Coordinates of C-alpha atoms in Angstrom, one line a residue:
X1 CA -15.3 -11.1 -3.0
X2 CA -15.4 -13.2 -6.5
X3 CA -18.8 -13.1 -6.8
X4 CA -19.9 -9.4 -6.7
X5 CA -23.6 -9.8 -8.7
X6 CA -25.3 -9.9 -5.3
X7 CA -26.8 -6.6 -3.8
X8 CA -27.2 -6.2 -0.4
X9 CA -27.3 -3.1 2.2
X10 CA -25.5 -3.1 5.1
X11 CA -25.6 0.4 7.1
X12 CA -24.6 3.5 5.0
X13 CA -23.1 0.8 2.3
X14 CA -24.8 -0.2 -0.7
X15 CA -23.2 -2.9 -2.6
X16 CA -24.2 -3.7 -6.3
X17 CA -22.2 -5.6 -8.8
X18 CA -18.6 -4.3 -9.0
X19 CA -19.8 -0.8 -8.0
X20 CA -19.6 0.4 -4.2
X21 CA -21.5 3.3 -3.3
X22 CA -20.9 4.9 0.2
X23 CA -23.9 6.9 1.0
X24 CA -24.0 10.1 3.0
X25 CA -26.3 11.5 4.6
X26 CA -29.1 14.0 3.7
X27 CA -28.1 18.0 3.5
X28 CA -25.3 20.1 1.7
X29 CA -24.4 18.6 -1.7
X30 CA -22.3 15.8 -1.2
X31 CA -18.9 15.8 -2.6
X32 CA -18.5 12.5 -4.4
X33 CA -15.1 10.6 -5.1
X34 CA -14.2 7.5 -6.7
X35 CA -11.7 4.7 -6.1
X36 CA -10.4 2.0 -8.3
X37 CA -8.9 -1.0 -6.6
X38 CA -8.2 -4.7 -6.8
X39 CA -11.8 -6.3 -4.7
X40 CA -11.0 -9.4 -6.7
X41 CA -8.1 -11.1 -8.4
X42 CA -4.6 -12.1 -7.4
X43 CA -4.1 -9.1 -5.1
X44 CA -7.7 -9.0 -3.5
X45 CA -6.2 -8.8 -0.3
X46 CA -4.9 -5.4 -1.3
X47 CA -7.9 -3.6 -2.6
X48 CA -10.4 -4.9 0.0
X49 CA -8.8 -3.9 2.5
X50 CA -7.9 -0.8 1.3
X51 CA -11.5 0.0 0.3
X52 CA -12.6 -1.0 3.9
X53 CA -10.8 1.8 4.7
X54 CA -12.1 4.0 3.0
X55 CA -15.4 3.3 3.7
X56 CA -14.3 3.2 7.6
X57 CA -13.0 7.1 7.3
X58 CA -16.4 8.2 5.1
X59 CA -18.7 6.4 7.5
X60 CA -16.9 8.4 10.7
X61 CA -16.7 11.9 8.9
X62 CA -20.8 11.4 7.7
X63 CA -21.9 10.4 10.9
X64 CA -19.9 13.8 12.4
X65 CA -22.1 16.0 10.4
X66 CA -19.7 15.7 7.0
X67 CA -17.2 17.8 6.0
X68 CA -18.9 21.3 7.6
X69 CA -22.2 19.8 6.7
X70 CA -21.0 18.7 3.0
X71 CA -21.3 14.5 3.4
X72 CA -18.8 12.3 1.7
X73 CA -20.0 10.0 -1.4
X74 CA -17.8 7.1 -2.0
X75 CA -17.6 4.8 -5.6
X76 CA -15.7 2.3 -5.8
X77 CA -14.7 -0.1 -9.2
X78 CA -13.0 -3.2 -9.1
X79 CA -9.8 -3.4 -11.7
X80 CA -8.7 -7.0 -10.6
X81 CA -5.0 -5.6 -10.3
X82 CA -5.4 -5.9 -14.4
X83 CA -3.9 -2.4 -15.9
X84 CA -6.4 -2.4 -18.6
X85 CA -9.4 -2.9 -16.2
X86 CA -7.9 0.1 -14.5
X87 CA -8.1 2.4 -16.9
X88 CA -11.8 1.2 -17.7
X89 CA -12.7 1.6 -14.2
X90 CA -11.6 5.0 -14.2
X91 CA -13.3 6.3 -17.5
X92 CA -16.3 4.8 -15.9
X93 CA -16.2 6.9 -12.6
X94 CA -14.9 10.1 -14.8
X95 CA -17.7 10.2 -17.6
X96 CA -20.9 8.3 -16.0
X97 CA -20.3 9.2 -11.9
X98 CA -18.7 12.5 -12.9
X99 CA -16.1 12.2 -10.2
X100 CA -13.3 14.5 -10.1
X101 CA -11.1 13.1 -7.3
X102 CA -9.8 9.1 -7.5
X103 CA -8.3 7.3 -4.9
X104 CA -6.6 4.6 -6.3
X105 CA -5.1 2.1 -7.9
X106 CA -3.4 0.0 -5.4
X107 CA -0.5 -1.6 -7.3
X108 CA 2.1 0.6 -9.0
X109 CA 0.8 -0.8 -12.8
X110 CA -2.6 -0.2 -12.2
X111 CA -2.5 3.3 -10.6
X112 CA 0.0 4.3 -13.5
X113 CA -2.0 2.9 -16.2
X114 CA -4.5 6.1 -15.2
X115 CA -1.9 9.0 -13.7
X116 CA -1.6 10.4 -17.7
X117 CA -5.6 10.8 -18.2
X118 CA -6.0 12.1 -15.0
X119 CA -3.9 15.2 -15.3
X120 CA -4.9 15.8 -18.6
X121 CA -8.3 15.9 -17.0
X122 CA -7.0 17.5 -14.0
X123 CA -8.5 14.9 -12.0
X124 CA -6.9 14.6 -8.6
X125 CA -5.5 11.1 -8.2
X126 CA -4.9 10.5 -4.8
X127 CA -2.1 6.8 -4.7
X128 CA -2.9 5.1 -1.1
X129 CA -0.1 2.2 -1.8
X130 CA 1.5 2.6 -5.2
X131 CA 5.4 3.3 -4.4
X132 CA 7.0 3.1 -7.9
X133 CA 9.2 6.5 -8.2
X134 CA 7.2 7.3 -11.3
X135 CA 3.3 7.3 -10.4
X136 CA 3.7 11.3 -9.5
X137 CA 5.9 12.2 -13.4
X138 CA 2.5 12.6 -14.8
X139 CA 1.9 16.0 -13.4
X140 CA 0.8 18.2 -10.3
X141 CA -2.7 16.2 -9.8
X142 CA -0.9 13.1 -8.7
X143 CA -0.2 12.6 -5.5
X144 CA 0.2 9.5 -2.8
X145 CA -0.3 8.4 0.2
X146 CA 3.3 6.1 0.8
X147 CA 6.4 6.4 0.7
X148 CA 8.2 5.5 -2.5
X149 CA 10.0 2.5 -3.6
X150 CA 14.1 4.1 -3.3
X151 CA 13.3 4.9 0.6
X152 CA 11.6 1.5 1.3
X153 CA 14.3 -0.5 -0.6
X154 CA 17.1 1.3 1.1
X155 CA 15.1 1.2 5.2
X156 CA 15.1 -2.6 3.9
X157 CA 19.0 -2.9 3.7
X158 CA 19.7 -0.7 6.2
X159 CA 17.5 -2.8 8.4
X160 CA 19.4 -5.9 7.4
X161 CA 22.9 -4.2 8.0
X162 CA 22.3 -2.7 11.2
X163 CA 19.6 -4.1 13.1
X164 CA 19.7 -7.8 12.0
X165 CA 23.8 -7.3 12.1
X166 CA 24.2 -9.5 8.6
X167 CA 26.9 -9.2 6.3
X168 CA 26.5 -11.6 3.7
X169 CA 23.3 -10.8 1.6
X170 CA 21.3 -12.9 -1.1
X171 CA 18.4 -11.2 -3.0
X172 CA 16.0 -13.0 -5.5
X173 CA 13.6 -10.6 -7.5
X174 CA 11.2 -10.5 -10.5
X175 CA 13.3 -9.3 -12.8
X176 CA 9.9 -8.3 -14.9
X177 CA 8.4 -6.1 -12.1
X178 CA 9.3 -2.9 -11.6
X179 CA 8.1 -3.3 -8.3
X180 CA 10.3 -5.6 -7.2
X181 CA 13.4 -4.9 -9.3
X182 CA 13.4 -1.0 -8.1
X183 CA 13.2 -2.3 -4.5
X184 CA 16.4 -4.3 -5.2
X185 CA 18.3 -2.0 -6.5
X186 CA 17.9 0.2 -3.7
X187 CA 18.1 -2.3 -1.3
X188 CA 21.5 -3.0 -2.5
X189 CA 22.8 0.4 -3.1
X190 CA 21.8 0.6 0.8
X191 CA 23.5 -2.3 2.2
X192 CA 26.6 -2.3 0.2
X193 CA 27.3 1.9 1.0
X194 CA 26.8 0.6 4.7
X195 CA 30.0 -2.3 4.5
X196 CA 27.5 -5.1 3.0
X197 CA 28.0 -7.5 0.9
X198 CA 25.5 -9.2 -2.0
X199 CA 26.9 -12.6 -1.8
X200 CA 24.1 -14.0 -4.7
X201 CA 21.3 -12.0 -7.1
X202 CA 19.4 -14.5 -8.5
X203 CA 16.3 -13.4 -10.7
X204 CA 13.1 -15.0 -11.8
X205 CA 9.7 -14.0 -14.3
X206 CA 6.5 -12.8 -13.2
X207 CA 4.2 -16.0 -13.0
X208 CA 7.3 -18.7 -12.4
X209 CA 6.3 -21.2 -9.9
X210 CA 9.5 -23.0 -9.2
X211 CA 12.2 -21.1 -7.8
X212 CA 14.7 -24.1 -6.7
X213 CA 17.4 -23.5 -9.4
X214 CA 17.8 -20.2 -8.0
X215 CA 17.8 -20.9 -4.4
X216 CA 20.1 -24.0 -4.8
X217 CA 22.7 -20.8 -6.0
X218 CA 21.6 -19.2 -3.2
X219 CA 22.5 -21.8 -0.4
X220 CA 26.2 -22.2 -2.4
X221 CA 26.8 -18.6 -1.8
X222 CA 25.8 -18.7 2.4
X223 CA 24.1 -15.8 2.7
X224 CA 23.3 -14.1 6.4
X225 CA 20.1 -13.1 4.9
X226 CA 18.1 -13.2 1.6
X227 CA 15.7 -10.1 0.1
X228 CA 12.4 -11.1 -1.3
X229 CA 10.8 -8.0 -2.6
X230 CA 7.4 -9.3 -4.3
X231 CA 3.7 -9.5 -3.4
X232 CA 2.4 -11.6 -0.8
X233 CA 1.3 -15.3 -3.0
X234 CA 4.4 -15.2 -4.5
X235 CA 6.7 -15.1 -1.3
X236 CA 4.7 -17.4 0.3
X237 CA 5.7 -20.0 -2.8
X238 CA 9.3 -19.0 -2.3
X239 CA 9.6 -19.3 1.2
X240 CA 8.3 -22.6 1.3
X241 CA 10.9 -23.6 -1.5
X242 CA 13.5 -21.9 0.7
X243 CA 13.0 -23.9 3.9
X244 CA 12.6 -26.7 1.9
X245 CA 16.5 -26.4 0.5
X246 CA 17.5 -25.9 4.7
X247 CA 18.2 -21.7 4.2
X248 CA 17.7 -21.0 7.7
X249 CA 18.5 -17.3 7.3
X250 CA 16.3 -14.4 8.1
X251 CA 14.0 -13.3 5.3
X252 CA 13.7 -9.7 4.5
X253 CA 10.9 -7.7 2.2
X254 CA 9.0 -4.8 1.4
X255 CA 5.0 -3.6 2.0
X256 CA 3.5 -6.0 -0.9
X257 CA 4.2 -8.6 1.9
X258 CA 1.0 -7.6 3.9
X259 CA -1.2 -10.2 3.7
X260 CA 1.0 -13.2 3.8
X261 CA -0.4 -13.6 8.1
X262 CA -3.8 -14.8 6.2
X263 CA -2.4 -16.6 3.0
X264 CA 1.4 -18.7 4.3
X265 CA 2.7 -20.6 7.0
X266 CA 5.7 -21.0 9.2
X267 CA 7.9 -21.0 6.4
X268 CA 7.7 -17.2 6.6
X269 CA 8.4 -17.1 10.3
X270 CA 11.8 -14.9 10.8
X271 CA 10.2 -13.2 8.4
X272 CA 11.2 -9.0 8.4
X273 CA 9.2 -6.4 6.1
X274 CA 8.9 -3.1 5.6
X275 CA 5.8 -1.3 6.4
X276 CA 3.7 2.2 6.4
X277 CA 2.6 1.3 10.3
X278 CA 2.2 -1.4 12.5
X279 CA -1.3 -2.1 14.5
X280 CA 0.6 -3.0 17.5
X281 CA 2.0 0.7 18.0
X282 CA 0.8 3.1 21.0
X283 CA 0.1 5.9 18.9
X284 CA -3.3 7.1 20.0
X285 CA -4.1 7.5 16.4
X286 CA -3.2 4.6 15.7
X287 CA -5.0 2.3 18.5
X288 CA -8.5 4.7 17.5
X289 CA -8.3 3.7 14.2
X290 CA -7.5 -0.1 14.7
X291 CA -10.4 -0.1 17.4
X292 CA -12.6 1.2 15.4
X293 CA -11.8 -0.9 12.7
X294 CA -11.8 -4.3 14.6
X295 CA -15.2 -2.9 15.6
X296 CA -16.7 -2.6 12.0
X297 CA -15.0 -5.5 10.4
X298 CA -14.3 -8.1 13.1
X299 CA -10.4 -7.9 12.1
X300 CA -7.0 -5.8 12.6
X301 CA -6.5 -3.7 9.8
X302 CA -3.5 -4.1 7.3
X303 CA -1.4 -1.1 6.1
X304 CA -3.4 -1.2 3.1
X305 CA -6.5 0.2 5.2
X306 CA -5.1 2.5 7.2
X307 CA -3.1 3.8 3.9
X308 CA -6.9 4.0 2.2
X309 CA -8.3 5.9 5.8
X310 CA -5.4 8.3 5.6
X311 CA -5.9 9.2 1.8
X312 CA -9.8 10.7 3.2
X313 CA -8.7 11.9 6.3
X314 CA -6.4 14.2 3.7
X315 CA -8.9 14.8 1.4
X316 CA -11.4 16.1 4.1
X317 CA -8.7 18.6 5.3
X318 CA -8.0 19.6 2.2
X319 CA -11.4 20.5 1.1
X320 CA -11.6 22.3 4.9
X321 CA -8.8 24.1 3.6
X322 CA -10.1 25.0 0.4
X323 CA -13.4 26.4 1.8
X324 CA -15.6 23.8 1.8
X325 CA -15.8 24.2 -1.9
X326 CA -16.0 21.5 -4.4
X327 CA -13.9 23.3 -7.2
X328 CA -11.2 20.3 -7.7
X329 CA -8.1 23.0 -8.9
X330 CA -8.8 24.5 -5.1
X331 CA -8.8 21.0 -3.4
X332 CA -5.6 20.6 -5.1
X333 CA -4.0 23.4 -4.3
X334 CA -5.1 23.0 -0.8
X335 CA -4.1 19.1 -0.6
X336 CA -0.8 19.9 -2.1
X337 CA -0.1 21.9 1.6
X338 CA -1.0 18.5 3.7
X339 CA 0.6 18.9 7.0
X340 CA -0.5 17.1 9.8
X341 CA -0.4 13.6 11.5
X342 CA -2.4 10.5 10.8
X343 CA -2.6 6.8 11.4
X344 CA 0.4 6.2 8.9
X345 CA 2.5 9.3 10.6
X346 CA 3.3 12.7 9.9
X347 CA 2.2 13.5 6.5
X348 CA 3.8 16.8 4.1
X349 CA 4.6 16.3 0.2
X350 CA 7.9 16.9 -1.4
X351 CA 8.0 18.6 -4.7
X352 CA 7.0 15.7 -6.3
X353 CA 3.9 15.3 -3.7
X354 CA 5.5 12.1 -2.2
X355 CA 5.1 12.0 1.5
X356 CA 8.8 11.8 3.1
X357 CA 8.3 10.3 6.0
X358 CA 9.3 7.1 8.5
X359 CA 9.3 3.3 8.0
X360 CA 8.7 1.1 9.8
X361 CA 9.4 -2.9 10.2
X362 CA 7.3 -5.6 10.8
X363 CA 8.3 -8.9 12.4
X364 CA 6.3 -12.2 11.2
X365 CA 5.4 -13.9 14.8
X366 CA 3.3 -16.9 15.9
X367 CA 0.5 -15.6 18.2
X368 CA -2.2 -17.8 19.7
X369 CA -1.2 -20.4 17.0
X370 CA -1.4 -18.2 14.5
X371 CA 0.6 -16.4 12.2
X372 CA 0.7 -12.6 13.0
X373 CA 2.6 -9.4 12.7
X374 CA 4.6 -7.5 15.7
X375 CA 6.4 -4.3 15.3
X376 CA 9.9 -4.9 15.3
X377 CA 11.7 -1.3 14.7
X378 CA 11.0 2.3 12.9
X379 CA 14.1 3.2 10.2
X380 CA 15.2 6.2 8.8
X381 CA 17.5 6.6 6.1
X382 CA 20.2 9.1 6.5
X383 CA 19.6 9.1 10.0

């Protein structure tokens, strides 16, 4: 996906430059959205997917007639996970494609580099994966699609305590991401409140590369298990350094670990992380949508797609519930009353429109010689 100058056409998708138009078909007047997401850069993996998504739900609801004959028109700009690139993505969509609904950013910097423009627009931004507790401060046209950062960090140490029956707990986290440094927090709020103990904290900056002076603290302190909230090329560099200094222990993380299947090795085996679904689970919407998606792409989806394929299947019943009509204050009004089930679970907002819903975690396994994921247990907090 580096080189995006090529056009081609393949089915309803047109693809031109960094701009991705999903076409719908002829009738009603189409009800056009836009999406910024990472389809290049450090967190590709992310935005890609995501998109496929996306495109996966829009292609299903055309082909069905639309949305009560109105067909779906997708745009989607590539930010490169860069903040700034973000917000020019999104000024683009907003003044020359007129859009009035965004779905996206992916990561929590790049979707909150936009939130404050698009309520003073009233623009309704729809989050699929951003789970920092303030994306949704900006106002009542922000909502997302997964859970927030406090619940995942706390199902990760509650998941450590009870289900992996550790004691003893090590975490190492960018202490320059608010990503990862909200995540441990909460993580050891969780597992401390539930008889844990944090045996080592050890900290590093976004961009390090060497993480042994930290880890050689970490094997002193003989930890039952070490936390590694961060994105998925980063852990794979830290795991490798880990294994390499004999830490044996189970390693625990959070959702910016999808992707490591396609991008680390068998240093991340005993691998745990939390997760917005798991492909392997006999939910019927769940084995539809990964069918479906194998179909189309050739591949199992990643959370990030069925997060993105969630965020339409909302919008589409919003815009159902608003009438069909493509006044955006309705289809927020009508979005903010989301209550129904869907590949990621059973979707309703809170005050702050933050789904509240279950977790669960996935299991890094070897399968056919390959690295994959398993399901390996749903958590709850407070349950």
């Amino acid at each position: 996906m580096k080189n995006l100058k090529k056009a081609f056409v393949c089915g309803a998708l047109t693809v031109c430059a960094a701009s991705f138009a999903c076409a719908a078909p002829k009738g009603k007047k189409a009800v056009r959205f836009g999406g910024v997401a990472p389809l290049s850069g450090a967190v590709a993996v992310y935005g890609v997917e995501c998109k496929n998504g996306i495109d996966l739900a829009v292609a299903e609801i055309n082909s069905a007639g639309g949305i009560d004959g109105q067909p779906l028109e997708f745009i989607c700009e590539d930010d490169e996970g860069d903040p700034a690139k973000s917000v020019n993505a999104y000024k683009k969509l907003v003044t020359k494609d007129r859009v009035r609904i965004v779905i996206g950013s992916l990561t929590s910097g790049c979707t909150m580099a936009i939130t404050k423009q698009a309520q003073a627009q009233k623009v309704l931004q729809i989050a699929p994966a951003a789970t920092a507790i303030a994306i949704t401060d900006a106002g009542n046209y922000i909502f997302r699609t997964c859970f927030i950062d406090p619940f995942q960090g706390k199902v990760g140490g509650k998941f450590a305590y009870d289900n992996l029956k550790t004691k003893r707990a090590a975490v190492l986290y960018d202490i320059g991401n608010d990503y990862s440094a909200g995540l441990t927090e909460n993580f050891i709020e969780e597992y401390t409140s539930l008889g844990g103990t944090i045996a080592a904290k050890e900290s590093y900056s976004t961009g390090d590369k060497d993480f042994n002076a930290q880890l050689t603290k970490i094997k002193a302190a003989n930890p039952d298990v070490v936390y590694l909230p961060d994105y998925y090329g980063t852990v794979a560099l830290i795991a490798k350094q880990l294994r390499a200094q004999g830490i044996d222990t189970p390693i625990v993380g959070a959702d910016g670990w999808d992707g490591l299947t396609e991008n680390a090795g068998d240093e991340v085996l005993n691998g745990y992380y939390s997760n917005h679904y798991a492909e392997d689970s006999d939910s019927p919407a769940v084995q539809k949508f990964v069918k479906s998606f194998r179909a189309k792409y050739g591949k199992a989806p990643n959370s990030f797609a069925a997060l993105g394929y969630d965020s339409v299947y909302m919008l589409k019943d919003a815009i159902l519930k608003a009438g069909t009509s493509t006044d955006v204050a309705k289809i927020r009004d009508a979005f903010e009353k989301t209550d129904g089930n869907y590949v990621t679970g059973h979707i309703m907002f809170d005050s702050k429109r933050n789904p509240v819903k279950s977790a669960v975690m996935i299991k890094l396994v070897k399968k056919d010689g390959r690295l994959a994921s398993a399901y390996a247990a749903t958590v709850d907090i407070g349950k």
